[in-house]
Amino acid sequence: MNQPRGELEPADYRLNFASAAQLLSELPPRRLDTLREIKRAGPVSIYAVAKALSRNYSNVHADVQKLIEHGLVEKDDSARVFVPWEDVVVRVDASLLQAA
């Protein structure tokens, strides 16, 4: 079913940013790569994510902490990280792309 223009489909969780610049600041490409790898790997250690991405552990750890703050990633009882959502969809309203 198509949604009327400007309306979002029902979601379990929404994360909103005031501007496209803020979105890109909070979710830059490497952080999104980290999110994708966690989703692909399932419950996984941060070390394993860093190794899979060939990135420095401390940088991946910082990305994971930010993803946890935003509710996009959670930790289980064994301190493994996972994406609790079936899908993560990024939608940018065209009005956010206009100069202020």
PDB file of N, CA and C in Angstrom:
ATOM      1  N   MET A   1       0.844  -1.181   0.000  1.00  0.00           N
ATOM      2  CA  MET A   1       0.000   0.000   0.000  1.00  0.00           C
ATOM      3  C   MET A   1       0.886   1.240   0.000  1.00  0.00           C
ATOM      4  N   ASN A   2       0.595   2.190  -0.872  1.00  0.00           N
ATOM      5  CA  ASN A   2       1.360   3.427  -0.937  1.00  0.00           C
ATOM      6  C   ASN A   2       0.867   4.412   0.108  1.00  0.00           C
ATOM      7  N   GLN A   3       1.805   5.057   0.751  1.00  0.00           N
ATOM      8  CA  GLN A   3       1.474   6.072   1.735  1.00  0.00           C
ATOM      9  C   GLN A   3       1.274   7.398   1.011  1.00  0.00           C
ATOM     10  N   PRO A   4       0.343   8.240   1.476  1.00  0.00           N
ATOM     11  CA  PRO A   4       0.221   9.579   0.902  1.00  0.00           C
ATOM     12  C   PRO A   4       1.540  10.315   1.072  1.00  0.00           C
ATOM     13  N   ARG A   5       1.849  11.164   0.127  1.00  0.00           N
ATOM     14  CA  ARG A   5       3.115  11.892   0.155  1.00  0.00           C
ATOM     15  C   ARG A   5       3.278  12.646   1.468  1.00  0.00           C
ATOM     16  N   GLY A   6       4.460  12.549   2.045  1.00  0.00           N
ATOM     17  CA  GLY A   6       4.750  13.258   3.292  1.00  0.00           C
ATOM     18  C   GLY A   6       4.453  12.459   4.546  1.00  0.00           C
ATOM     19  N   GLU A   7       3.782  11.316   4.423  1.00  0.00           N
ATOM     20  CA  GLU A   7       3.471  10.501   5.596  1.00  0.00           C
ATOM     21  C   GLU A   7       4.414   9.309   5.655  1.00  0.00           C
ATOM     22  N   LEU A   8       4.774   8.926   6.867  1.00  0.00           N
ATOM     23  CA  LEU A   8       5.644   7.775   7.072  1.00  0.00           C
ATOM     24  C   LEU A   8       4.806   6.553   7.391  1.00  0.00           C
ATOM     25  N   GLU A   9       5.299   5.398   6.970  1.00  0.00           N
ATOM     26  CA  GLU A   9       4.635   4.155   7.344  1.00  0.00           C
ATOM     27  C   GLU A   9       4.798   3.952   8.844  1.00  0.00           C
ATOM     28  N   PRO A  10       3.894   3.210   9.481  1.00  0.00           N
ATOM     29  CA  PRO A  10       4.036   2.941  10.906  1.00  0.00           C
ATOM     30  C   PRO A  10       5.393   2.295  11.195  1.00  0.00           C
ATOM     31  N   ALA A  11       5.977   2.657  12.317  1.00  0.00           N
ATOM     32  CA  ALA A  11       7.290   2.118  12.684  1.00  0.00           C
ATOM     33  C   ALA A  11       7.328   1.822  14.167  1.00  0.00           C
ATOM     34  N   ASP A  12       8.217   0.897  14.534  1.00  0.00           N
ATOM     35  CA  ASP A  12       8.402   0.582  15.945  1.00  0.00           C
ATOM     36  C   ASP A  12       9.209   1.672  16.643  1.00  0.00           C
ATOM     37  N   TYR A  13      10.054   2.349  15.880  1.00  0.00           N
ATOM     38  CA  TYR A  13      10.972   3.324  16.466  1.00  0.00           C
ATOM     39  C   TYR A  13      11.337   4.329  15.391  1.00  0.00           C
ATOM     40  N   ARG A  14      11.399   5.594  15.765  1.00  0.00           N
ATOM     41  CA  ARG A  14      11.800   6.637  14.826  1.00  0.00           C
ATOM     42  C   ARG A  14      12.899   7.465  15.448  1.00  0.00           C
ATOM     43  N   LEU A  15      13.816   7.861  14.615  1.00  0.00           N
ATOM     44  CA  LEU A  15      14.918   8.724  15.014  1.00  0.00           C
ATOM     45  C   LEU A  15      14.870   9.925  14.089  1.00  0.00           C
ATOM     46  N   ASN A  16      14.732  11.112  14.649  1.00  0.00           N
ATOM     47  CA  ASN A  16      14.587  12.317  13.841  1.00  0.00           C
ATOM     48  C   ASN A  16      15.747  13.266  14.073  1.00  0.00           C
ATOM     49  N   PHE A  17      16.131  13.962  13.000  1.00  0.00           N
ATOM     50  CA  PHE A  17      17.175  14.971  13.074  1.00  0.00           C
ATOM     51  C   PHE A  17      16.620  16.268  12.512  1.00  0.00           C
ATOM     52  N   ALA A  18      17.094  17.388  13.038  1.00  0.00           N
ATOM     53  CA  ALA A  18      16.596  18.696  12.637  1.00  0.00           C
ATOM     54  C   ALA A  18      17.042  19.091  11.234  1.00  0.00           C
ATOM     55  N   SER A  19      18.149  18.513  10.785  1.00  0.00           N
ATOM     56  CA  SER A  19      18.664  18.878   9.467  1.00  0.00           C
ATOM     57  C   SER A  19      19.418  17.704   8.863  1.00  0.00           C
ATOM     58  N   ALA A  20      19.608  17.787   7.551  1.00  0.00           N
ATOM     59  CA  ALA A  20      20.401  16.762   6.869  1.00  0.00           C
ATOM     60  C   ALA A  20      21.833  16.792   7.379  1.00  0.00           C
ATOM     61  N   ALA A  21      22.339  17.984   7.687  1.00  0.00           N
ATOM     62  CA  ALA A  21      23.707  18.109   8.212  1.00  0.00           C
ATOM     63  C   ALA A  21      23.840  17.368   9.544  1.00  0.00           C
ATOM     64  N   GLN A  22      22.846  17.475  10.403  1.00  0.00           N
ATOM     65  CA  GLN A  22      22.890  16.776  11.684  1.00  0.00           C
ATOM     66  C   GLN A  22      22.808  15.262  11.470  1.00  0.00           C
ATOM     67  N   LEU A  23      21.958  14.829  10.546  1.00  0.00           N
ATOM     68  CA  LEU A  23      21.863  13.404  10.217  1.00  0.00           C
ATOM     69  C   LEU A  23      23.224  12.876   9.775  1.00  0.00           C
ATOM     70  N   LEU A  24      23.867  13.589   8.852  1.00  0.00           N
ATOM     71  CA  LEU A  24      25.160  13.140   8.333  1.00  0.00           C
ATOM     72  C   LEU A  24      26.252  13.229   9.380  1.00  0.00           C
ATOM     73  N   SER A  25      26.112  14.144  10.318  1.00  0.00           N
ATOM     74  CA  SER A  25      27.081  14.254  11.405  1.00  0.00           C
ATOM     75  C   SER A  25      26.954  13.069  12.369  1.00  0.00           C
ATOM     76  N   GLU A  26      25.735  12.670  12.673  1.00  0.00           N
ATOM     77  CA  GLU A  26      25.485  11.579  13.608  1.00  0.00           C
ATOM     78  C   GLU A  26      25.619  10.198  12.968  1.00  0.00           C
ATOM     79  N   LEU A  27      25.334  10.109  11.675  1.00  0.00           N
ATOM     80  CA  LEU A  27      25.376   8.823  10.974  1.00  0.00           C
ATOM     81  C   LEU A  27      26.202   8.943   9.687  1.00  0.00           C
ATOM     82  N   PRO A  28      27.512   9.225   9.843  1.00  0.00           N
ATOM     83  CA  PRO A  28      28.369   9.315   8.652  1.00  0.00           C
ATOM     84  C   PRO A  28      28.546   7.936   8.013  1.00  0.00           C
ATOM     85  N   PRO A  29      29.084   7.891   6.796  1.00  0.00           N
ATOM     86  CA  PRO A  29      29.201   6.612   6.072  1.00  0.00           C
ATOM     87  C   PRO A  29      29.881   5.480   6.851  1.00  0.00           C
ATOM     88  N   ARG A  30      30.960   5.761   7.552  1.00  0.00           N
ATOM     89  CA  ARG A  30      31.632   4.669   8.295  1.00  0.00           C
ATOM     90  C   ARG A  30      30.761   4.132   9.426  1.00  0.00           C
ATOM     91  N   ARG A  31      30.002   5.000  10.056  1.00  0.00           N
ATOM     92  CA  ARG A  31      29.106   4.548  11.125  1.00  0.00           C
ATOM     93  C   ARG A  31      27.992   3.691  10.533  1.00  0.00           C
ATOM     94  N   LEU A  32      27.504   4.082   9.366  1.00  0.00           N
ATOM     95  CA  LEU A  32      26.486   3.266   8.694  1.00  0.00           C
ATOM     96  C   LEU A  32      27.067   1.927   8.254  1.00  0.00           C
ATOM     97  N   ASP A  33      28.334   1.912   7.837  1.00  0.00           N
ATOM     98  CA  ASP A  33      29.001   0.643   7.515  1.00  0.00           C
ATOM     99  C   ASP A  33      29.035  -0.257   8.751  1.00  0.00           C
ATOM    100  N   THR A  34      29.310   0.351   9.900  1.00  0.00           N
ATOM    101  CA  THR A  34      29.345  -0.401  11.163  1.00  0.00           C
ATOM    102  C   THR A  34      27.963  -0.975  11.461  1.00  0.00           C
ATOM    103  N   LEU A  35      26.934  -0.174  11.290  1.00  0.00           N
ATOM    104  CA  LEU A  35      25.559  -0.632  11.510  1.00  0.00           C
ATOM    105  C   LEU A  35      25.224  -1.793  10.579  1.00  0.00           C
ATOM    106  N   ARG A  36      25.591  -1.673   9.304  1.00  0.00           N
ATOM    107  CA  ARG A  36      25.318  -2.750   8.345  1.00  0.00           C
ATOM    108  C   ARG A  36      26.037  -4.040   8.731  1.00  0.00           C
ATOM    109  N   GLU A  37      27.281  -3.921   9.174  1.00  0.00           N
ATOM    110  CA  GLU A  37      28.048  -5.120   9.550  1.00  0.00           C
ATOM    111  C   GLU A  37      27.445  -5.790  10.781  1.00  0.00           C
ATOM    112  N   ILE A  38      27.021  -5.001  11.744  1.00  0.00           N
ATOM    113  CA  ILE A  38      26.386  -5.575  12.938  1.00  0.00           C
ATOM    114  C   ILE A  38      25.097  -6.288  12.541  1.00  0.00           C
ATOM    115  N   LYS A  39      24.320  -5.676  11.668  1.00  0.00           N
ATOM    116  CA  LYS A  39      23.068  -6.292  11.212  1.00  0.00           C
ATOM    117  C   LYS A  39      23.371  -7.602  10.471  1.00  0.00           C
ATOM    118  N   ARG A  40      24.388  -7.599   9.613  1.00  0.00           N
ATOM    119  CA  ARG A  40      24.750  -8.780   8.839  1.00  0.00           C
ATOM    120  C   ARG A  40      25.234  -9.913   9.731  1.00  0.00           C
ATOM    121  N   ALA A  41      26.072  -9.588  10.714  1.00  0.00           N
ATOM    122  CA  ALA A  41      26.742 -10.599  11.526  1.00  0.00           C
ATOM    123  C   ALA A  41      25.877 -11.139  12.656  1.00  0.00           C
ATOM    124  N   GLY A  42      24.826 -10.433  13.020  1.00  0.00           N
ATOM    125  CA  GLY A  42      24.021 -10.861  14.157  1.00  0.00           C
ATOM    126  C   GLY A  42      24.741 -10.521  15.450  1.00  0.00           C
ATOM    127  N   PRO A  43      24.320 -11.048  16.573  1.00  0.00           N
ATOM    128  CA  PRO A  43      25.032 -10.724  17.820  1.00  0.00           C
ATOM    129  C   PRO A  43      26.526 -11.009  17.647  1.00  0.00           C
ATOM    130  N   VAL A  44      27.333  -9.980  17.850  1.00  0.00           N
ATOM    131  CA  VAL A  44      28.750 -10.055  17.528  1.00  0.00           C
ATOM    132  C   VAL A  44      29.531  -9.139  18.466  1.00  0.00           C
ATOM    133  N   SER A  45      30.786  -9.457  18.693  1.00  0.00           N
ATOM    134  CA  SER A  45      31.625  -8.582  19.518  1.00  0.00           C
ATOM    135  C   SER A  45      32.058  -7.367  18.708  1.00  0.00           C
ATOM    136  N   ILE A  46      32.344  -6.295  19.391  1.00  0.00           N
ATOM    137  CA  ILE A  46      32.837  -5.101  18.717  1.00  0.00           C
ATOM    138  C   ILE A  46      34.165  -5.406  18.035  1.00  0.00           C
ATOM    139  N   TYR A  47      34.982  -6.225  18.671  1.00  0.00           N
ATOM    140  CA  TYR A  47      36.257  -6.631  18.076  1.00  0.00           C
ATOM    141  C   TYR A  47      36.033  -7.305  16.720  1.00  0.00           C
ATOM    142  N   ALA A  48      35.049  -8.205  16.646  1.00  0.00           N
ATOM    143  CA  ALA A  48      34.761  -8.898  15.386  1.00  0.00           C
ATOM    144  C   ALA A  48      34.276  -7.927  14.316  1.00  0.00           C
ATOM    145  N   VAL A  49      33.508  -6.929  14.722  1.00  0.00           N
ATOM    146  CA  VAL A  49      33.044  -5.916  13.768  1.00  0.00           C
ATOM    147  C   VAL A  49      34.237  -5.142  13.229  1.00  0.00           C
ATOM    148  N   ALA A  50      35.124  -4.715  14.130  1.00  0.00           N
ATOM    149  CA  ALA A  50      36.316  -3.966  13.712  1.00  0.00           C
ATOM    150  C   ALA A  50      37.158  -4.791  12.747  1.00  0.00           C
ATOM    151  N   LYS A  51      37.329  -6.062  13.063  1.00  0.00           N
ATOM    152  CA  LYS A  51      38.132  -6.945  12.212  1.00  0.00           C
ATOM    153  C   LYS A  51      37.477  -7.113  10.842  1.00  0.00           C
ATOM    154  N   ALA A  52      36.165  -7.321  10.817  1.00  0.00           N
ATOM    155  CA  ALA A  52      35.450  -7.504   9.547  1.00  0.00           C
ATOM    156  C   ALA A  52      35.527  -6.261   8.673  1.00  0.00           C
ATOM    157  N   LEU A  53      35.571  -5.100   9.304  1.00  0.00           N
ATOM    158  CA  LEU A  53      35.620  -3.840   8.557  1.00  0.00           C
ATOM    159  C   LEU A  53      37.047  -3.344   8.323  1.00  0.00           C
ATOM    160  N   SER A  54      38.028  -4.072   8.860  1.00  0.00           N
ATOM    161  CA  SER A  54      39.438  -3.645   8.783  1.00  0.00           C
ATOM    162  C   SER A  54      39.614  -2.222   9.312  1.00  0.00           C
ATOM    163  N   ARG A  55      39.007  -1.989  10.479  1.00  0.00           N
ATOM    164  CA  ARG A  55      39.075  -0.676  11.114  1.00  0.00           C
ATOM    165  C   ARG A  55      39.648  -0.811  12.513  1.00  0.00           C
ATOM    166  N   ASN A  56      40.131   0.285  13.040  1.00  0.00           N
ATOM    167  CA  ASN A  56      40.673   0.361  14.386  1.00  0.00           C
ATOM    168  C   ASN A  56      39.561   0.096  15.404  1.00  0.00           C
ATOM    169  N   TYR A  57      39.865  -0.751  16.401  1.00  0.00           N
ATOM    170  CA  TYR A  57      38.867  -1.118  17.418  1.00  0.00           C
ATOM    171  C   TYR A  57      38.270   0.110  18.102  1.00  0.00           C
ATOM    172  N   SER A  58      39.115   1.062  18.510  1.00  0.00           N
ATOM    173  CA  SER A  58      38.600   2.205  19.273  1.00  0.00           C
ATOM    174  C   SER A  58      37.651   3.056  18.436  1.00  0.00           C
ATOM    175  N   ASN A  59      37.899   3.167  17.138  1.00  0.00           N
ATOM    176  CA  ASN A  59      36.992   3.930  16.279  1.00  0.00           C
ATOM    177  C   ASN A  59      35.654   3.209  16.116  1.00  0.00           C
ATOM    178  N   VAL A  60      35.704   1.893  15.951  1.00  0.00           N
ATOM    179  CA  VAL A  60      34.466   1.115  15.835  1.00  0.00           C
ATOM    180  C   VAL A  60      33.710   1.154  17.161  1.00  0.00           C
ATOM    181  N   HIS A  61      34.425   1.053  18.267  1.00  0.00           N
ATOM    182  CA  HIS A  61      33.783   1.126  19.585  1.00  0.00           C
ATOM    183  C   HIS A  61      33.051   2.455  19.742  1.00  0.00           C
ATOM    184  N   ALA A  62      33.681   3.552  19.338  1.00  0.00           N
ATOM    185  CA  ALA A  62      33.030   4.867  19.424  1.00  0.00           C
ATOM    186  C   ALA A  62      31.785   4.911  18.538  1.00  0.00           C
ATOM    187  N   ASP A  63      31.870   4.334  17.345  1.00  0.00           N
ATOM    188  CA  ASP A  63      30.704   4.286  16.461  1.00  0.00           C
ATOM    189  C   ASP A  63      29.576   3.471  17.086  1.00  0.00           C
ATOM    190  N   VAL A  64      29.922   2.328  17.672  1.00  0.00           N
ATOM    191  CA  VAL A  64      28.911   1.482  18.305  1.00  0.00           C
ATOM    192  C   VAL A  64      28.254   2.220  19.463  1.00  0.00           C
ATOM    193  N   GLN A  65      29.032   2.921  20.265  1.00  0.00           N
ATOM    194  CA  GLN A  65      28.459   3.679  21.388  1.00  0.00           C
ATOM    195  C   GLN A  65      27.451   4.709  20.887  1.00  0.00           C
ATOM    196  N   LYS A  66      27.782   5.389  19.794  1.00  0.00           N
ATOM    197  CA  LYS A  66      26.865   6.383  19.228  1.00  0.00           C
ATOM    198  C   LYS A  66      25.609   5.698  18.682  1.00  0.00           C
ATOM    199  N   LEU A  67      25.761   4.551  18.040  1.00  0.00           N
ATOM    200  CA  LEU A  67      24.604   3.814  17.538  1.00  0.00           C
ATOM    201  C   LEU A  67      23.717   3.330  18.677  1.00  0.00           C
ATOM    202  N   ILE A  68      24.332   2.945  19.796  1.00  0.00           N
ATOM    203  CA  ILE A  68      23.558   2.559  20.986  1.00  0.00           C
ATOM    204  C   ILE A  68      22.798   3.764  21.523  1.00  0.00           C
ATOM    205  N   GLU A  69      23.462   4.921  21.611  1.00  0.00           N
ATOM    206  CA  GLU A  69      22.801   6.153  22.083  1.00  0.00           C
ATOM    207  C   GLU A  69      21.559   6.469  21.253  1.00  0.00           C
ATOM    208  N   HIS A  70      21.633   6.210  19.955  1.00  0.00           N
ATOM    209  CA  HIS A  70      20.514   6.509  19.056  1.00  0.00           C
ATOM    210  C   HIS A  70      19.480   5.391  19.017  1.00  0.00           C
ATOM    211  N   GLY A  71      19.724   4.296  19.736  1.00  0.00           N
ATOM    212  CA  GLY A  71      18.767   3.200  19.776  1.00  0.00           C
ATOM    213  C   GLY A  71      18.778   2.317  18.547  1.00  0.00           C
ATOM    214  N   LEU A  72      19.823   2.427  17.730  1.00  0.00           N
ATOM    215  CA  LEU A  72      19.913   1.612  16.522  1.00  0.00           C
ATOM    216  C   LEU A  72      20.595   0.278  16.766  1.00  0.00           C
ATOM    217  N   VAL A  73      21.344   0.185  17.867  1.00  0.00           N
ATOM    218  CA  VAL A  73      22.075  -1.030  18.237  1.00  0.00           C
ATOM    219  C   VAL A  73      21.854  -1.266  19.728  1.00  0.00           C
ATOM    220  N   GLU A  74      21.821  -2.520  20.133  1.00  0.00           N
ATOM    221  CA  GLU A  74      21.718  -2.893  21.541  1.00  0.00           C
ATOM    222  C   GLU A  74      22.804  -3.908  21.869  1.00  0.00           C
ATOM    223  N   LYS A  75      23.054  -4.083  23.181  1.00  0.00           N
ATOM    224  CA  LYS A  75      23.998  -5.099  23.661  1.00  0.00           C
ATOM    225  C   LYS A  75      23.226  -6.183  24.371  1.00  0.00           C
ATOM    226  N   ASP A  76      23.676  -7.436  24.189  1.00  0.00           N
ATOM    227  CA  ASP A  76      23.054  -8.542  24.919  1.00  0.00           C
ATOM    228  C   ASP A  76      23.814  -8.778  26.230  1.00  0.00           C
ATOM    229  N   ASP A  77      23.436  -9.795  26.975  1.00  0.00           N
ATOM    230  CA  ASP A  77      24.055 -10.078  28.276  1.00  0.00           C
ATOM    231  C   ASP A  77      25.531 -10.445  28.178  1.00  0.00           C
ATOM    232  N   SER A  78      25.964 -10.867  26.996  1.00  0.00           N
ATOM    233  CA  SER A  78      27.369 -11.216  26.781  1.00  0.00           C
ATOM    234  C   SER A  78      28.170 -10.064  26.188  1.00  0.00           C
ATOM    235  N   ALA A  79      27.586  -8.874  26.183  1.00  0.00           N
ATOM    236  CA  ALA A  79      28.207  -7.661  25.642  1.00  0.00           C
ATOM    237  C   ALA A  79      28.394  -7.713  24.129  1.00  0.00           C
ATOM    238  N   ARG A  80      27.672  -8.611  23.464  1.00  0.00           N
ATOM    239  CA  ARG A  80      27.691  -8.627  21.998  1.00  0.00           C
ATOM    240  C   ARG A  80      26.658  -7.624  21.509  1.00  0.00           C
ATOM    241  N   VAL A  81      26.936  -7.006  20.387  1.00  0.00           N
ATOM    242  CA  VAL A  81      26.033  -5.994  19.856  1.00  0.00           C
ATOM    243  C   VAL A  81      25.191  -6.581  18.734  1.00  0.00           C
ATOM    244  N   PHE A  82      23.988  -6.026  18.585  1.00  0.00           N
ATOM    245  CA  PHE A  82      23.081  -6.488  17.537  1.00  0.00           C
ATOM    246  C   PHE A  82      22.117  -5.362  17.180  1.00  0.00           C
ATOM    247  N   VAL A  83      21.530  -5.471  15.999  1.00  0.00           N
ATOM    248  CA  VAL A  83      20.518  -4.513  15.539  1.00  0.00           C
ATOM    249  C   VAL A  83      19.164  -5.124  15.865  1.00  0.00           C
ATOM    250  N   PRO A  84      18.375  -4.484  16.738  1.00  0.00           N
ATOM    251  CA  PRO A  84      17.101  -5.071  17.160  1.00  0.00           C
ATOM    252  C   PRO A  84      15.957  -4.848  16.165  1.00  0.00           C
ATOM    253  N   TRP A  85      16.249  -4.295  15.008  1.00  0.00           N
ATOM    254  CA  TRP A  85      15.218  -3.953  14.037  1.00  0.00           C
ATOM    255  C   TRP A  85      15.332  -4.838  12.804  1.00  0.00           C
ATOM    256  N   GLU A  86      14.205  -5.175  12.243  1.00  0.00           N
ATOM    257  CA  GLU A  86      14.183  -5.930  10.988  1.00  0.00           C
ATOM    258  C   GLU A  86      14.787  -5.088   9.870  1.00  0.00           C
ATOM    259  N   ASP A  87      14.380  -3.852   9.794  1.00  0.00           N
ATOM    260  CA  ASP A  87      14.861  -2.927   8.765  1.00  0.00           C
ATOM    261  C   ASP A  87      15.232  -1.608   9.412  1.00  0.00           C
ATOM    262  N   VAL A  88      16.231  -0.968   8.865  1.00  0.00           N
ATOM    263  CA  VAL A  88      16.579   0.397   9.232  1.00  0.00           C
ATOM    264  C   VAL A  88      16.483   1.188   7.938  1.00  0.00           C
ATOM    265  N   VAL A  89      15.558   2.136   7.901  1.00  0.00           N
ATOM    266  CA  VAL A  89      15.302   2.923   6.701  1.00  0.00           C
ATOM    267  C   VAL A  89      15.631   4.379   7.002  1.00  0.00           C
ATOM    268  N   VAL A  90      16.417   4.984   6.133  1.00  0.00           N
ATOM    269  CA  VAL A  90      16.741   6.397   6.272  1.00  0.00           C
ATOM    270  C   VAL A  90      15.923   7.152   5.240  1.00  0.00           C
ATOM    271  N   ARG A  91      15.132   8.093   5.717  1.00  0.00           N
ATOM    272  CA  ARG A  91      14.296   8.913   4.832  1.00  0.00           C
ATOM    273  C   ARG A  91      14.651  10.363   5.088  1.00  0.00           C
ATOM    274  N   VAL A  92      14.946  11.086   4.021  1.00  0.00           N
ATOM    275  CA  VAL A  92      15.283  12.495   4.142  1.00  0.00           C
ATOM    276  C   VAL A  92      14.195  13.298   3.456  1.00  0.00           C
ATOM    277  N   ASP A  93      13.541  14.157   4.222  1.00  0.00           N
ATOM    278  CA  ASP A  93      12.540  15.060   3.674  1.00  0.00           C
ATOM    279  C   ASP A  93      13.263  16.088   2.811  1.00  0.00           C
ATOM    280  N   ALA A  94      12.776  16.326   1.623  1.00  0.00           N
ATOM    281  CA  ALA A  94      13.431  17.248   0.691  1.00  0.00           C
ATOM    282  C   ALA A  94      13.605  18.647   1.286  1.00  0.00           C
ATOM    283  N   SER A  95      12.746  19.035   2.203  1.00  0.00           N
ATOM    284  CA  SER A  95      12.876  20.368   2.804  1.00  0.00           C
ATOM    285  C   SER A  95      14.153  20.484   3.632  1.00  0.00           C
ATOM    286  N   LEU A  96      14.681  19.366   4.121  1.00  0.00           N
ATOM    287  CA  LEU A  96      15.920  19.404   4.887  1.00  0.00           C
ATOM    288  C   LEU A  96      17.121  19.681   4.008  1.00  0.00           C
ATOM    289  N   LEU A  97      16.975  19.487   2.713  1.00  0.00           N
ATOM    290  CA  LEU A  97      18.093  19.686   1.800  1.00  0.00           C
ATOM    291  C   LEU A  97      18.231  21.134   1.340  1.00  0.00           C
ATOM    292  N   GLN A  98      17.251  21.960   1.685  1.00  0.00           N
ATOM    293  CA  GLN A  98      17.287  23.370   1.299  1.00  0.00           C
ATOM    294  C   GLN A  98      18.213  24.137   2.223  1.00  0.00           C
ATOM    295  N   ALA A  99      18.877  25.132   1.664  1.00  0.00           N
ATOM    296  CA  ALA A  99      19.769  25.984   2.460  1.00  0.00           C
ATOM    297  C   ALA A  99      18.951  26.764   3.475  1.00  0.00           C
ATOM    298  N   ALA A 100      19.554  26.965   4.647  1.00  0.00           N
ATOM    299  CA  ALA A 100      18.845  27.687   5.711  1.00  0.00           C
ATOM    300  C   ALA A 100      18.842  29.178   5.464  1.00  0.00           C
TER     301      ALA A 100
END
